[in-house]
Coordinates of C-alpha atoms in Angstrom, one line a residue:
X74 CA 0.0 0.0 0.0
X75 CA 2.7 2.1 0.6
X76 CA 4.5 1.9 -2.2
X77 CA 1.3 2.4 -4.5
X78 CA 0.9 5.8 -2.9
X79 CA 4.9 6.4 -3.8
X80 CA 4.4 5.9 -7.4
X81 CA 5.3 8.7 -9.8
X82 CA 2.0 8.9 -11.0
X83 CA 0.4 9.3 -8.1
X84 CA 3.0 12.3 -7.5
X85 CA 2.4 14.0 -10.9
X86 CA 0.3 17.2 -10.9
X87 CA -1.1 15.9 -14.7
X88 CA -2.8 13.1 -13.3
X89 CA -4.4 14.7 -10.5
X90 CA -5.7 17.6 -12.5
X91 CA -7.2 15.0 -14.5
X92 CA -9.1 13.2 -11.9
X93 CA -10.1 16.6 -11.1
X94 CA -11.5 17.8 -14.2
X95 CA -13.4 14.5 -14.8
X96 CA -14.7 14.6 -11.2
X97 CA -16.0 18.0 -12.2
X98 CA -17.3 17.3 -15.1
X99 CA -19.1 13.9 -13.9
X100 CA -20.7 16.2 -10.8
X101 CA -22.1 19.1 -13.1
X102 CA -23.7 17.4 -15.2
X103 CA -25.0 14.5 -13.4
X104 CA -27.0 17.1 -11.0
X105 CA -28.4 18.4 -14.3
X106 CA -32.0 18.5 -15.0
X107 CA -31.9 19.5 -18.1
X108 CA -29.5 16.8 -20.9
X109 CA -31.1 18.1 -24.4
X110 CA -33.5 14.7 -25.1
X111 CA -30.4 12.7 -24.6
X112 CA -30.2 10.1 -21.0
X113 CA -28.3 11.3 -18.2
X114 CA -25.8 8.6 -18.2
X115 CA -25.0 8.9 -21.5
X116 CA -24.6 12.8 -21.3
X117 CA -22.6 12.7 -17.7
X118 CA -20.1 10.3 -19.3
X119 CA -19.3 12.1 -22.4
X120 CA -19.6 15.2 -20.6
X121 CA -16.7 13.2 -18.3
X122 CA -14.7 12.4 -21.0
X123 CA -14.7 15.8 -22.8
X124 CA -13.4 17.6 -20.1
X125 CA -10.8 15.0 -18.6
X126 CA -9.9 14.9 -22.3
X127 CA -9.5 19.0 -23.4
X128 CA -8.4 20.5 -19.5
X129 CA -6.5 17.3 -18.2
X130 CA -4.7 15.1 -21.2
X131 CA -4.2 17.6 -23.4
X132 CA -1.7 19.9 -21.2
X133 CA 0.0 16.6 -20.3
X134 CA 0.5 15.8 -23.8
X135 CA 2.3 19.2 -24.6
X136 CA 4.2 19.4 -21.2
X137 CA 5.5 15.6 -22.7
X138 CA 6.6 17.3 -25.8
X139 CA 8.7 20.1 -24.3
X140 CA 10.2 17.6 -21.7
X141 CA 11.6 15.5 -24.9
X142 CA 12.5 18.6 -26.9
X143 CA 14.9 19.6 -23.9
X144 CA 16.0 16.1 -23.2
X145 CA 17.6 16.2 -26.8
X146 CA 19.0 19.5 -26.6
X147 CA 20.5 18.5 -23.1
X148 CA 21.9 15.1 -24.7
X149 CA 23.6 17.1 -27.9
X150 CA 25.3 19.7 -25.6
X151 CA 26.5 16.8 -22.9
X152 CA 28.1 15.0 -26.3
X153 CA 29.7 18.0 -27.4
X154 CA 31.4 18.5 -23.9
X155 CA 32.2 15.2 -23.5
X156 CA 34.1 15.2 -26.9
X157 CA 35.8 18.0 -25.9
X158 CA 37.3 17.0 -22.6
X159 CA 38.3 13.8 -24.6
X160 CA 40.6 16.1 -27.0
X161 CA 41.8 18.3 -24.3
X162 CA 44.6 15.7 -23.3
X163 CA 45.9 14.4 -26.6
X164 CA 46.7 18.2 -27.4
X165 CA 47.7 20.3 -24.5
X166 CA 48.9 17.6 -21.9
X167 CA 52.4 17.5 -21.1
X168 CA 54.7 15.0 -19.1
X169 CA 54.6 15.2 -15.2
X170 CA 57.6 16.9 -14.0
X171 CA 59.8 15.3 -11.4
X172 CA 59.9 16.8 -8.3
X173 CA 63.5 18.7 -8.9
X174 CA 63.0 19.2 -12.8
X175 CA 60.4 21.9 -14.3
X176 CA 58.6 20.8 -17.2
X177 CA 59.6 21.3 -20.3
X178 CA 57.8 23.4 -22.5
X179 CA 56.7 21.9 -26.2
X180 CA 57.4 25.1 -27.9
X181 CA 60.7 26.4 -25.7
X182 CA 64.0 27.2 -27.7
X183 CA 67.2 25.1 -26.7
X184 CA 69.6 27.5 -24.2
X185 CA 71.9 29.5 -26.8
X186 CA 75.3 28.5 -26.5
X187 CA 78.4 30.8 -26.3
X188 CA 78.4 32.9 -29.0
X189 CA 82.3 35.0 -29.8
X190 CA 81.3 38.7 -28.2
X191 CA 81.6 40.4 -31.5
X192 CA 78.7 38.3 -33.1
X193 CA 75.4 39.4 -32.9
X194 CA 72.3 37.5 -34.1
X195 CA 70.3 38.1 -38.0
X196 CA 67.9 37.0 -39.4
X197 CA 68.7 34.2 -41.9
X198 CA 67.4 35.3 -45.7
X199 CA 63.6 34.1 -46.5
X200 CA 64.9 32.1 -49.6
X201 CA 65.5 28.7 -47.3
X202 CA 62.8 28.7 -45.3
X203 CA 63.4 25.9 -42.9
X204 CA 60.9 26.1 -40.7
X205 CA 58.6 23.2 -40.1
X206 CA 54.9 23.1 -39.0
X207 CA 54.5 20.7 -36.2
X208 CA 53.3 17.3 -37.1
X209 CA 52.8 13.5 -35.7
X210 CA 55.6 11.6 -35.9
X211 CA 56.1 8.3 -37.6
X212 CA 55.3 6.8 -34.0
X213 CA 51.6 8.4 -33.2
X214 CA 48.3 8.6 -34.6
X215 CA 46.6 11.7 -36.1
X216 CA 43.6 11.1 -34.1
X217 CA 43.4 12.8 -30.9
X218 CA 43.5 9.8 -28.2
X219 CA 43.3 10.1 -24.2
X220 CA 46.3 9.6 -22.1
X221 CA 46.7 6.0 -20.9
X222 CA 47.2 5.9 -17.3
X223 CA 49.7 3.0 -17.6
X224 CA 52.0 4.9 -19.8
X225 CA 55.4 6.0 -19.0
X226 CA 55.9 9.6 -17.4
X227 CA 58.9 9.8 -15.7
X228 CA 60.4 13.1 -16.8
X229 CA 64.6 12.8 -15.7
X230 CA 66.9 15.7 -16.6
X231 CA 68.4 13.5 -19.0
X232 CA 65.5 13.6 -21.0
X233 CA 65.0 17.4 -20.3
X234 CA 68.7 17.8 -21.4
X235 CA 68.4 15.1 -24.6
X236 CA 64.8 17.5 -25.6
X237 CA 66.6 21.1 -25.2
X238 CA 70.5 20.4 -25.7
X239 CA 71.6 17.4 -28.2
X240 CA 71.0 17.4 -32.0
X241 CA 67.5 18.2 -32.9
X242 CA 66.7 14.9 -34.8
X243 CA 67.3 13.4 -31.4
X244 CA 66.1 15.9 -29.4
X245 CA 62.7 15.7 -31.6
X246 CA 62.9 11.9 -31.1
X247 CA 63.0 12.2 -27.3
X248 CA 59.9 14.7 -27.5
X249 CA 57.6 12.3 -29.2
X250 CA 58.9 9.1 -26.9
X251 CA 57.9 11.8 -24.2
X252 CA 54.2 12.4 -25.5
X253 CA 53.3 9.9 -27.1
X254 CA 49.7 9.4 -25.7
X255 CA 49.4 5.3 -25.3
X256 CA 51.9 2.5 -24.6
X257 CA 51.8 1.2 -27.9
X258 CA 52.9 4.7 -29.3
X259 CA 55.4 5.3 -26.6
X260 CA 56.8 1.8 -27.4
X261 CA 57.1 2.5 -30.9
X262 CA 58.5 6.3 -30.0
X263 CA 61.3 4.7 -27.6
X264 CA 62.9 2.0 -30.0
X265 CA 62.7 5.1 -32.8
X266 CA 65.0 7.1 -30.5
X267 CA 67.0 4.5 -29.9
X268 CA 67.8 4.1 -33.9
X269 CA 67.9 7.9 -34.2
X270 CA 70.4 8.0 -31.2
X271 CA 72.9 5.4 -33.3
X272 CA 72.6 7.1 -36.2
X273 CA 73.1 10.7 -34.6
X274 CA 76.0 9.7 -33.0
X275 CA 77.6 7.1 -35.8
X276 CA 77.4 10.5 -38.3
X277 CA 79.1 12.7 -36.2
X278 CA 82.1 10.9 -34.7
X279 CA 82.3 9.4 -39.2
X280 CA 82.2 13.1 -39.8
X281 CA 85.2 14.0 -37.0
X282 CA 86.6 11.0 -37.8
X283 CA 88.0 11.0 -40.9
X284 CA 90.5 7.9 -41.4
X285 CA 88.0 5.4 -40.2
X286 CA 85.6 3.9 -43.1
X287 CA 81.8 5.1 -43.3
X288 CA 79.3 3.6 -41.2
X289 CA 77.2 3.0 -44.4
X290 CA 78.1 0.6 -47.1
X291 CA 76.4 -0.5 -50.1
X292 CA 72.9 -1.8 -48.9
X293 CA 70.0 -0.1 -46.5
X294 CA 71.5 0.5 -43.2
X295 CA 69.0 -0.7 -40.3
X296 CA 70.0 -0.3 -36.4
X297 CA 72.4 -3.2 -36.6
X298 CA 74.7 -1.1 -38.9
X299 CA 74.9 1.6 -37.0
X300 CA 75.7 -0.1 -33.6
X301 CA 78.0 -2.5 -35.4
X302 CA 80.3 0.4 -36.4
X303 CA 80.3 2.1 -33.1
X304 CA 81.6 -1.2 -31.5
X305 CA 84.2 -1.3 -34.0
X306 CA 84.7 2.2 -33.4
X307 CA 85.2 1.7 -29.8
X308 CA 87.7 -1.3 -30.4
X309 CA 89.7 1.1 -32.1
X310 CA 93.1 1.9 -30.4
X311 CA 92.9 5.7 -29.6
X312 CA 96.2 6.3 -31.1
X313 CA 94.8 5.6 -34.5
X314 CA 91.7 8.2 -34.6
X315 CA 92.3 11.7 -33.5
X316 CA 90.5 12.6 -30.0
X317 CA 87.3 13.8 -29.5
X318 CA 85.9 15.1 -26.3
X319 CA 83.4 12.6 -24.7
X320 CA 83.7 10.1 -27.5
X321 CA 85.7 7.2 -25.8
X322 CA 84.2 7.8 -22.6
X323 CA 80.9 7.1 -23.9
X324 CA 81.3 4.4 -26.5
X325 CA 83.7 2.4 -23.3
X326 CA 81.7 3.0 -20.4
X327 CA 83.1 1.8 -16.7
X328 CA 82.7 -0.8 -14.6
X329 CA 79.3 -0.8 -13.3
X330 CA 78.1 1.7 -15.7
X331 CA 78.1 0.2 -19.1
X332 CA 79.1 1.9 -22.6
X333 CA 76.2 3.4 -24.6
X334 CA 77.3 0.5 -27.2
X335 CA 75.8 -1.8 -24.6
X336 CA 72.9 0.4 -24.3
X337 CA 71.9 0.6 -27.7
X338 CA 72.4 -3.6 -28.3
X339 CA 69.8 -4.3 -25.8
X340 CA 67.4 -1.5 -27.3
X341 CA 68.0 -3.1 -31.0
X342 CA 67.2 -6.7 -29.7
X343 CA 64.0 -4.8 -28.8
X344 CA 63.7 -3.8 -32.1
X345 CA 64.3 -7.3 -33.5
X346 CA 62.1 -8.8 -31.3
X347 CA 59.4 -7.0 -32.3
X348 CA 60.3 -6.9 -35.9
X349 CA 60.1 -10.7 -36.2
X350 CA 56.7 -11.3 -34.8
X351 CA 56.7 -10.4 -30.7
X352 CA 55.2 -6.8 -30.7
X353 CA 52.9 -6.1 -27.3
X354 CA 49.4 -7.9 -27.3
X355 CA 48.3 -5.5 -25.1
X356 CA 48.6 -2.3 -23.4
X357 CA 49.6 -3.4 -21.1
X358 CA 52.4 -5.2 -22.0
X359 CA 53.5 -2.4 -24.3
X360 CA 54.1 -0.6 -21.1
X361 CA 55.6 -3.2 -19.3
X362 CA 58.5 -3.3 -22.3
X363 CA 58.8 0.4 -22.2
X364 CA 59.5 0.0 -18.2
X365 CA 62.4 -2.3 -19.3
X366 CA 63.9 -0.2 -21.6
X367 CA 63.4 3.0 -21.2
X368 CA 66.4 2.5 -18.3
X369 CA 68.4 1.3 -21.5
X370 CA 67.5 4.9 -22.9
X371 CA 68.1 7.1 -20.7
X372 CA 71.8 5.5 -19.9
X373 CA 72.8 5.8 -23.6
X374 CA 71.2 9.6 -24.0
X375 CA 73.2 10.2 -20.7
X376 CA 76.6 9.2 -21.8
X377 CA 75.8 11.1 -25.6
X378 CA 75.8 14.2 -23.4
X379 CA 79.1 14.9 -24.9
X380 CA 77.2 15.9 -28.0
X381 CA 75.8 19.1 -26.2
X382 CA 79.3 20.5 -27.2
X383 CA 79.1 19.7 -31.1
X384 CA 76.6 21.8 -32.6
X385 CA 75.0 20.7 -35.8
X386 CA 74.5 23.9 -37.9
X387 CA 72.6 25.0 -41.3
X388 CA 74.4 27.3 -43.3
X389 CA 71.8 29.7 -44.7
X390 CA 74.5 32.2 -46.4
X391 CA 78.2 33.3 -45.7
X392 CA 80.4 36.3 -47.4
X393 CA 84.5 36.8 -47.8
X394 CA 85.6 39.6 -45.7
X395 CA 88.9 40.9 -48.0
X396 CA 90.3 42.8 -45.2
X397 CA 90.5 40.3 -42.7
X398 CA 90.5 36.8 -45.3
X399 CA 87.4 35.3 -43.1
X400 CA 84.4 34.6 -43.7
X401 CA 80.8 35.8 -42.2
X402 CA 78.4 33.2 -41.6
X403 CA 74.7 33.1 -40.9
X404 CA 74.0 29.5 -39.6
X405 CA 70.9 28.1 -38.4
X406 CA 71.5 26.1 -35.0
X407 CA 70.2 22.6 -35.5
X408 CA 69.6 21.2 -31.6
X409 CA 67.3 20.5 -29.4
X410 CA 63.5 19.7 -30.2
X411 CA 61.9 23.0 -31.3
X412 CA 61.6 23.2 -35.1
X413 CA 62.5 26.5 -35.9
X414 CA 66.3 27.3 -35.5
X415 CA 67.7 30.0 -34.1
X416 CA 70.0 32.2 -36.7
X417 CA 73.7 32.9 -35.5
X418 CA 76.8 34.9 -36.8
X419 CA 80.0 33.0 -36.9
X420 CA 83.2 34.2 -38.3
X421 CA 85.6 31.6 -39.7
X422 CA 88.7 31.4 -41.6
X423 CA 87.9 28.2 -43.9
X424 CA 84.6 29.0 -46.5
X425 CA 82.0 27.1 -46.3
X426 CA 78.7 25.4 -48.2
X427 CA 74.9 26.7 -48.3
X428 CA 72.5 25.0 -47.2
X429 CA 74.8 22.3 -45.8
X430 CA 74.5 20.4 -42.2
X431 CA 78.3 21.2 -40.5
X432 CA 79.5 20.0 -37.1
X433 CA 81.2 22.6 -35.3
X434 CA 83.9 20.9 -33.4
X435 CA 86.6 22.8 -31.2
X436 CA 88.8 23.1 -34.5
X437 CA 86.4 24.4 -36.6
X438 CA 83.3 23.6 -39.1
X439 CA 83.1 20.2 -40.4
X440 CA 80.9 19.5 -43.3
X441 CA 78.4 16.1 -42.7
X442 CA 78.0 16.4 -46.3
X443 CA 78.1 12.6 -47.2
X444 CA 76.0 11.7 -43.7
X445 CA 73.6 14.3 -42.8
X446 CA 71.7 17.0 -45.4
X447 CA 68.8 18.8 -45.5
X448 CA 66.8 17.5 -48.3
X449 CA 63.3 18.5 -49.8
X450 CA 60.8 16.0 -49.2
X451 CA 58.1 15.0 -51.8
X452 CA 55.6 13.9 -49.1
X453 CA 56.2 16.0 -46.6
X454 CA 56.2 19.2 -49.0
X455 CA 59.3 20.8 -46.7
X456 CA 62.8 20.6 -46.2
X457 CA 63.8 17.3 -44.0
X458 CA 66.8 16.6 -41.7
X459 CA 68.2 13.7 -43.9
X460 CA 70.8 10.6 -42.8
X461 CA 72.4 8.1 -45.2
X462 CA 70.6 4.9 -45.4
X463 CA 72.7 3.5 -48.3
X464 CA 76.0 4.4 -50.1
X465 CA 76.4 3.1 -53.4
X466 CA 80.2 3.5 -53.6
X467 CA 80.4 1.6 -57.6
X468 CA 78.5 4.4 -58.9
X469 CA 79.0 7.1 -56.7
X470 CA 75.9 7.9 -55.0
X471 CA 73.8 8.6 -51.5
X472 CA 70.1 7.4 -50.9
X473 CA 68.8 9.4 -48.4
X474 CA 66.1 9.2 -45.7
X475 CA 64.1 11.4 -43.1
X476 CA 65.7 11.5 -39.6
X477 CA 61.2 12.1 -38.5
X478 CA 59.0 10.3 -40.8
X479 CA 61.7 7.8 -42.7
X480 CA 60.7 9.3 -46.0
X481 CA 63.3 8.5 -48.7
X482 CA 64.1 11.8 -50.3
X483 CA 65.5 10.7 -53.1
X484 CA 69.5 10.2 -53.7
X485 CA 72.9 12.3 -54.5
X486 CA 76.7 12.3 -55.8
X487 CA 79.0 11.8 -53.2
X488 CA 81.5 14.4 -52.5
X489 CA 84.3 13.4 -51.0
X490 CA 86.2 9.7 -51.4
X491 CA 85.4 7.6 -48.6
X492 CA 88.4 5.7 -46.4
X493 CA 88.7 2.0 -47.8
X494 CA 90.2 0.7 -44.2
X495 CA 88.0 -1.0 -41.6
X496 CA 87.5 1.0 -38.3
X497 CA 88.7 -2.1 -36.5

């Protein structure tokens, strides 16, 4: 009983007014005398009908109308916010800082370096624009996708350095590892780095080492090539290869602490693991590989510190000073992850090439010309930091290939004769 006089209808204002108006209409004209030749029972009911009908259903039907009108407007406006919050992560969240670090910014410019005093900074000529619009990597989905919570976040200083201080293809690489928004894409972002890291560092100690043979011979280099000629590299008795800062340090390691060679083998068995048929099932086993070796990372980015100190540059333009025999250069700064380079003045004694990728080592310039370029990319509609994936030596030319997306780019002449003896 009580829960008959707790129903809704009972509590509804509709049904009651109703009852009412039947009651009403029932009561008025059932006390009438006079029903127009037609018998009272007949005329009270329809009379009951009529005005439970007009006064009592009739409002309930259009107050059931609005109610559903509202309910759809209400339903469109939640799905619109809830899309919205969906989307908000994917393009504005960042990684959690640690508690010592502050978090990097997406769009922040790497530190400048020291510049000579009598330098002061242009603007490098609109003619080689190489500024680049920012885009998903190779490594994440164009969709916008909510954070996972089982992802990987830990945000070290040696990532914070890697992002704002080593060579930008690496220093890009490192960002997307960073925020990549599911396992899957992190695991995918991590072993890309890895690669990137070998080849970044294989091309610059090849370009400051010129009396050991290239890292690239005829056929496509994949990650094994690259770590291959490192450990060769670091096999090599210093007395043979002229020093460079860092570079046996990291390739050796100490006891305790391994070599970034070490670092970068277990990373490529990663890679071959999952090339040859074991990728993650799951999400979370993605993360759970990502948690093994993102350790293996962050070692090998920590001993490639050394690379802070050998900028990669762009040559946008460069004039002969008569008076003084050097030359005035306007170089674009290739490091860390932001894709617009800052310009800087340099004056050198030794000319250089435009639009050419240099390392600038203590002794000078150094051109990366048969490693590293900046090529125009067909897909990509833009100039693209290139690598060497292949080195025809027979006939003489370079196929090149994206450091971001692993577009090829097309190929080249080489210009300079390449060492014949082994680094080892």
């Amino acid at each position: 009983m009580l829960r008959l006089f707790d129903s809704p209808l009972l509590r509804d204002w509709a049904f009651w007014l109703t009852i009412g108006w039947a009651a009403l209409g029932a009561t008025a004209i059932g006390t009438s005398k006079d029903h127009s030749g037609i018998p009272a029972w007949l005329d009270t009911l329809l009379a009951t009908l009529t005005f439970a009908a007009l006064f009592g259903l009739v409002p309930a039907w259009i107050r059931l109308i609005v109610r559903r009108i509202r309910q759809r407007r209400s339903q469109r406006h939640s799905m619109a916010s809830a899309k919205a919050v969906a989307a908000w992560p994917s393009r504005n969240a960042l990684p959690e800082p640690a508690p010592d670090q502050p978090s990097p910014r997406p769009d922040s410019r790497a530190e400048p370096e020291p510049v000579p005093k009598q330098e002061q900074v242009q603007k490098a000529p609109a003619s080689f624009d190489h500024r680049r619009a920012s885009r998903p990597s190779r490594t994440t989905s164009r969709k916008s996708v909510p954070l996972e919570k089982d992802r990987y976040r830990e945000t070290t200083s040696v990532l914070s350095d890697a992002r704002s201080r080593l060579p930008h293809p690496l220093a890009r690489a490192v960002r997307t590892f960073q925020l990549a928004n599911t396992s899957r894409g992190q695991y995918e972002a991590l072993l890309d780095a890895a690669e990137i890291l070998a080849i970044v560092m294989s091309t610059t100690a090849a370009t400051l080492l010129p009396v050991v043979a290239h890292p690239v011979e005829t056929g496509n280099a994949t990650f094994g090539t690259w770590t291959t000629w490192l450990g060769k590299l670091r096999d090599t008795s210093p007395a043979r290869t002229p020093p460079v800062p860092g570079l046996q340090e990291a390739l050796k390691g100490a006891p305790g602490n391994p070599g970034i060679v070490t670092c970068l083998n277990s990373l490529r068995e990663e890679r071959n693991r999952s090339a040859h048929g074991d990728k993650p099932k799951s999400r979370e086993e993605a993360a759970m590989r990502v948690r093994e070796s993102a350790p293996h990372l962050e070692a090998a980015l920590a001993r490639a510190g050394f690379l802070q100190g050998l900028q990669w540059l762009l040559i946008d333009s460069f004039d002969y000073e008569e008076r003084s025999h050097d030359f005035n250069v306007v170089a674009r700064v290739a490091m860390g992850d932001h894709p617009d380079f800052a310009s800087r003045p340099y004056t050198w004694h030794v000319p250089v090439s435009r639009h050419d990728v240099y390392v600038l080592s203590p002794q000078g310039p150094v051109p990366m010309s048969d490693l590293v370029a900046s090529r125009y990319c067909p897909q990509c509609h833009q100039p693209e930091m290139c690598f060497a994936s292949k080195v025809d030596k027979k006939h003489g030319t370079i196929h090149w290939k994206s450091f971001a997306q692993g577009h090829g780019v097309g190929e080249s002449g080489l210009r300079s004769e390449m060492p014949a003896q082994n680094a080892s």
